[in-house]
Amino acid sequence: MIQTLLQEKYPIYTLELDKAETSCGSVDDIMARFKERIAANPGIKFIGVFDHYAHTSSLPDGVIAPGIRDAGNILFCFGKEIPNPGVLAVRPRSIGVVELENSFVITFLEAPNPAANEAMETWTKELKDK
């Protein structure tokens, strides 16, 4: 995984996973794996899956970069406490999955909670077959 700044201000984690490196054959397969990880932890609440590709392609002025075949987000929340109103600005969490011709690109925004970052990084790395 690499850490970068998107648009010079958003800290994101990114893993590009070659299709030959995973048994997941689609964005839906990857979403199912993430749902399993979320369901296995009683402190995490699954919210839903957003078909970003379908939404954007349905808009009259929607633009999808060449090479993107599918795209979605899985939404969930680690929130065990609400220490102040501002924390809601960085919740819930989302992991984005994009399918390209020969790979998947998985991204997520850095969370203020180190345990949440560690979990999302572990889940993402586990997509790679051993």
PDB file of C-alpha atoms in Angstrom:
ATOM      1  CA  MET A   1       0.000   0.000   0.000  1.00  0.00           C
ATOM      2  CA  ILE A   2       1.118   3.496  -0.642  1.00  0.00           C
ATOM      3  CA  GLN A   3       0.124   6.675   1.174  1.00  0.00           C
ATOM      4  CA  THR A   4      -0.295   9.852  -0.845  1.00  0.00           C
ATOM      5  CA  LEU A   5      -2.046  13.196  -0.748  1.00  0.00           C
ATOM      6  CA  LEU A   6      -4.936  13.452  -3.190  1.00  0.00           C
ATOM      7  CA  GLN A   7      -5.324  16.997  -4.505  1.00  0.00           C
ATOM      8  CA  GLU A   8      -2.527  18.002  -2.099  1.00  0.00           C
ATOM      9  CA  LYS A   9      -4.779  17.760   0.975  1.00  0.00           C
ATOM     10  CA  TYR A  10      -6.519  14.382   1.376  1.00  0.00           C
ATOM     11  CA  PRO A  11      -4.339  11.625   2.847  1.00  0.00           C
ATOM     12  CA  ILE A  12      -5.285   8.394   1.113  1.00  0.00           C
ATOM     13  CA  TYR A  13      -4.078   4.808   1.120  1.00  0.00           C
ATOM     14  CA  THR A  14      -3.962   3.032  -2.257  1.00  0.00           C
ATOM     15  CA  LEU A  15      -3.329  -0.544  -3.327  1.00  0.00           C
ATOM     16  CA  GLU A  16      -3.287  -1.546  -6.980  1.00  0.00           C
ATOM     17  CA  LEU A  17      -3.903  -5.263  -7.128  1.00  0.00           C
ATOM     18  CA  ASP A  18      -3.204  -7.159 -10.333  1.00  0.00           C
ATOM     19  CA  LYS A  19      -6.118  -9.447 -11.214  1.00  0.00           C
ATOM     20  CA  ALA A  20      -3.696 -12.380 -11.321  1.00  0.00           C
ATOM     21  CA  GLU A  21      -2.874 -11.741  -7.629  1.00  0.00           C
ATOM     22  CA  THR A  22      -6.409 -12.264  -6.313  1.00  0.00           C
ATOM     23  CA  SER A  23      -9.234 -14.754  -6.541  1.00  0.00           C
ATOM     24  CA  CYS A  24     -11.662 -11.815  -6.635  1.00  0.00           C
ATOM     25  CA  GLY A  25     -12.944 -11.402 -10.158  1.00  0.00           C
ATOM     26  CA  SER A  26     -15.031  -8.266  -9.783  1.00  0.00           C
ATOM     27  CA  VAL A  27     -15.758  -5.201  -7.696  1.00  0.00           C
ATOM     28  CA  ASP A  28     -18.715  -7.119  -6.220  1.00  0.00           C
ATOM     29  CA  ASP A  29     -16.390  -9.954  -5.125  1.00  0.00           C
ATOM     30  CA  ILE A  30     -14.140  -7.467  -3.342  1.00  0.00           C
ATOM     31  CA  MET A  31     -17.137  -5.779  -1.699  1.00  0.00           C
ATOM     32  CA  ALA A  32     -18.274  -9.192  -0.441  1.00  0.00           C
ATOM     33  CA  ARG A  33     -14.849  -9.775   1.144  1.00  0.00           C
ATOM     34  CA  PHE A  34     -14.985  -6.392   2.878  1.00  0.00           C
ATOM     35  CA  LYS A  35     -18.541  -7.117   4.089  1.00  0.00           C
ATOM     36  CA  GLU A  36     -17.273 -10.343   5.677  1.00  0.00           C
ATOM     37  CA  ARG A  37     -14.552  -8.438   7.556  1.00  0.00           C
ATOM     38  CA  ILE A  38     -17.036  -5.818   8.731  1.00  0.00           C
ATOM     39  CA  ALA A  39     -19.568  -8.447   9.858  1.00  0.00           C
ATOM     40  CA  ALA A  40     -16.867 -10.273  11.834  1.00  0.00           C
ATOM     41  CA  ASN A  41     -16.323  -7.241  14.082  1.00  0.00           C
ATOM     42  CA  PRO A  42     -19.230  -6.291  16.374  1.00  0.00           C
ATOM     43  CA  GLY A  43     -17.750  -2.791  16.831  1.00  0.00           C
ATOM     44  CA  ILE A  44     -18.155  -1.973  13.130  1.00  0.00           C
ATOM     45  CA  LYS A  45     -21.511  -1.192  11.521  1.00  0.00           C
ATOM     46  CA  PHE A  46     -22.102  -1.971   7.836  1.00  0.00           C
ATOM     47  CA  ILE A  47     -24.046   0.823   6.125  1.00  0.00           C
ATOM     48  CA  GLY A  48     -24.214  -0.101   2.467  1.00  0.00           C
ATOM     49  CA  VAL A  49     -22.625  -0.413  -0.938  1.00  0.00           C
ATOM     50  CA  PHE A  50     -22.750   2.446  -3.438  1.00  0.00           C
ATOM     51  CA  ASP A  51     -22.505   1.634  -7.147  1.00  0.00           C
ATOM     52  CA  HIS A  52     -20.508   4.689  -8.115  1.00  0.00           C
ATOM     53  CA  TYR A  53     -20.090   3.557 -11.726  1.00  0.00           C
ATOM     54  CA  ALA A  54     -23.840   3.154 -12.306  1.00  0.00           C
ATOM     55  CA  HIS A  55     -24.575   6.493 -10.670  1.00  0.00           C
ATOM     56  CA  THR A  56     -21.972   8.450 -12.647  1.00  0.00           C
ATOM     57  CA  SER A  57     -22.769   6.758 -15.963  1.00  0.00           C
ATOM     58  CA  SER A  58     -26.478   7.566 -15.502  1.00  0.00           C
ATOM     59  CA  LEU A  59     -25.846  11.315 -15.270  1.00  0.00           C
ATOM     60  CA  PRO A  60     -26.215  13.311 -18.508  1.00  0.00           C
ATOM     61  CA  ASP A  61     -22.928  15.089 -17.733  1.00  0.00           C
ATOM     62  CA  GLY A  62     -21.259  12.169 -15.924  1.00  0.00           C
ATOM     63  CA  VAL A  63     -17.612  11.560 -16.788  1.00  0.00           C
ATOM     64  CA  ILE A  64     -15.722   8.318 -16.179  1.00  0.00           C
ATOM     65  CA  ALA A  65     -12.018   8.114 -16.958  1.00  0.00           C
ATOM     66  CA  PRO A  66     -11.087   5.843 -19.860  1.00  0.00           C
ATOM     67  CA  GLY A  67     -10.140   2.384 -18.664  1.00  0.00           C
ATOM     68  CA  ILE A  68     -12.459   2.311 -15.642  1.00  0.00           C
ATOM     69  CA  ARG A  69     -14.772  -0.685 -16.042  1.00  0.00           C
ATOM     70  CA  ASP A  70     -16.543  -0.561 -12.670  1.00  0.00           C
ATOM     71  CA  ALA A  71     -16.389   1.460  -9.458  1.00  0.00           C
ATOM     72  CA  GLY A  72     -18.019   1.257  -6.068  1.00  0.00           C
ATOM     73  CA  ASN A  73     -17.751   2.188  -2.411  1.00  0.00           C
ATOM     74  CA  ILE A  74     -18.482   0.184   0.690  1.00  0.00           C
ATOM     75  CA  LEU A  75     -19.646   2.301   3.642  1.00  0.00           C
ATOM     76  CA  PHE A  76     -19.316   1.424   7.322  1.00  0.00           C
ATOM     77  CA  CYS A  77     -18.571   2.996  10.695  1.00  0.00           C
ATOM     78  CA  PHE A  78     -16.051   2.192  13.418  1.00  0.00           C
ATOM     79  CA  GLY A  79     -17.562   4.857  15.707  1.00  0.00           C
ATOM     80  CA  LYS A  80     -17.514   3.600  19.307  1.00  0.00           C
ATOM     81  CA  GLU A  81     -17.705   7.095  20.763  1.00  0.00           C
ATOM     82  CA  ILE A  82     -18.622  10.636  19.870  1.00  0.00           C
ATOM     83  CA  PRO A  83     -16.083  12.761  21.747  1.00  0.00           C
ATOM     84  CA  ASN A  84     -17.128  15.989  19.984  1.00  0.00           C
ATOM     85  CA  PRO A  85     -19.347  17.174  17.113  1.00  0.00           C
ATOM     86  CA  GLY A  86     -16.403  17.503  14.701  1.00  0.00           C
ATOM     87  CA  VAL A  87     -15.673  13.787  14.645  1.00  0.00           C
ATOM     88  CA  LEU A  88     -18.836  13.213  12.618  1.00  0.00           C
ATOM     89  CA  ALA A  89     -17.213  15.079   9.717  1.00  0.00           C
ATOM     90  CA  VAL A  90     -14.802  12.158   9.233  1.00  0.00           C
ATOM     91  CA  ARG A  91     -17.382   9.411   9.667  1.00  0.00           C
ATOM     92  CA  PRO A  92     -18.536   7.043   8.310  1.00  0.00           C
ATOM     93  CA  ARG A  93     -15.652   5.300   6.534  1.00  0.00           C
ATOM     94  CA  SER A  94     -15.615   4.340   2.876  1.00  0.00           C
ATOM     95  CA  ILE A  95     -13.381   2.084   0.828  1.00  0.00           C
ATOM     96  CA  GLY A  96     -13.425   2.638  -2.924  1.00  0.00           C
ATOM     97  CA  VAL A  97     -12.828  -0.141  -5.432  1.00  0.00           C
ATOM     98  CA  VAL A  98     -12.188   0.481  -9.133  1.00  0.00           C
ATOM     99  CA  GLU A  99     -11.819  -2.196 -11.778  1.00  0.00           C
ATOM    100  CA  LEU A 100      -9.401  -1.547 -14.611  1.00  0.00           C
ATOM    101  CA  GLU A 101      -8.579  -3.943 -17.454  1.00  0.00           C
ATOM    102  CA  ASN A 102      -5.901  -5.902 -15.577  1.00  0.00           C
ATOM    103  CA  SER A 103      -6.179  -4.693 -11.998  1.00  0.00           C
ATOM    104  CA  PHE A 104      -8.264  -3.384  -9.149  1.00  0.00           C
ATOM    105  CA  VAL A 105      -7.425  -0.138  -7.366  1.00  0.00           C
ATOM    106  CA  ILE A 106      -8.528   0.030  -3.733  1.00  0.00           C
ATOM    107  CA  THR A 107      -8.454   3.379  -1.926  1.00  0.00           C
ATOM    108  CA  PHE A 108      -9.526   4.841   1.385  1.00  0.00           C
ATOM    109  CA  LEU A 109      -9.123   8.115   3.218  1.00  0.00           C
ATOM    110  CA  GLU A 110      -6.882   8.061   6.272  1.00  0.00           C
ATOM    111  CA  ALA A 111      -8.997   7.841   9.426  1.00  0.00           C
ATOM    112  CA  PRO A 112      -8.221   9.761  12.613  1.00  0.00           C
ATOM    113  CA  ASN A 113      -8.339   6.420  14.444  1.00  0.00           C
ATOM    114  CA  PRO A 114      -5.101   4.403  13.964  1.00  0.00           C
ATOM    115  CA  ALA A 115      -6.952   1.124  14.679  1.00  0.00           C
ATOM    116  CA  ALA A 116      -9.399   1.867  11.862  1.00  0.00           C
ATOM    117  CA  ASN A 117      -6.528   2.539   9.448  1.00  0.00           C
ATOM    118  CA  GLU A 118      -4.815  -0.674  10.491  1.00  0.00           C
ATOM    119  CA  ALA A 119      -8.006  -2.697   9.986  1.00  0.00           C
ATOM    120  CA  MET A 120      -8.733  -1.233   6.544  1.00  0.00           C
ATOM    121  CA  GLU A 121      -5.130  -1.728   5.468  1.00  0.00           C
ATOM    122  CA  THR A 122      -5.175  -5.349   6.675  1.00  0.00           C
ATOM    123  CA  TRP A 123      -8.477  -6.097   4.931  1.00  0.00           C
ATOM    124  CA  THR A 124      -7.148  -4.616   1.708  1.00  0.00           C
ATOM    125  CA  LYS A 125      -3.874  -6.528   1.820  1.00  0.00           C
ATOM    126  CA  GLU A 126      -5.799  -9.753   2.508  1.00  0.00           C
ATOM    127  CA  LEU A 127      -7.348  -9.481  -0.958  1.00  0.00           C
ATOM    128  CA  LYS A 128      -4.009 -10.618  -2.329  1.00  0.00           C
ATOM    129  CA  ASP A 129      -3.900 -14.409  -2.515  1.00  0.00           C
ATOM    130  CA  LYS A 130      -0.997 -15.892  -0.626  1.00  0.00           C
TER     131      LYS A 130
END
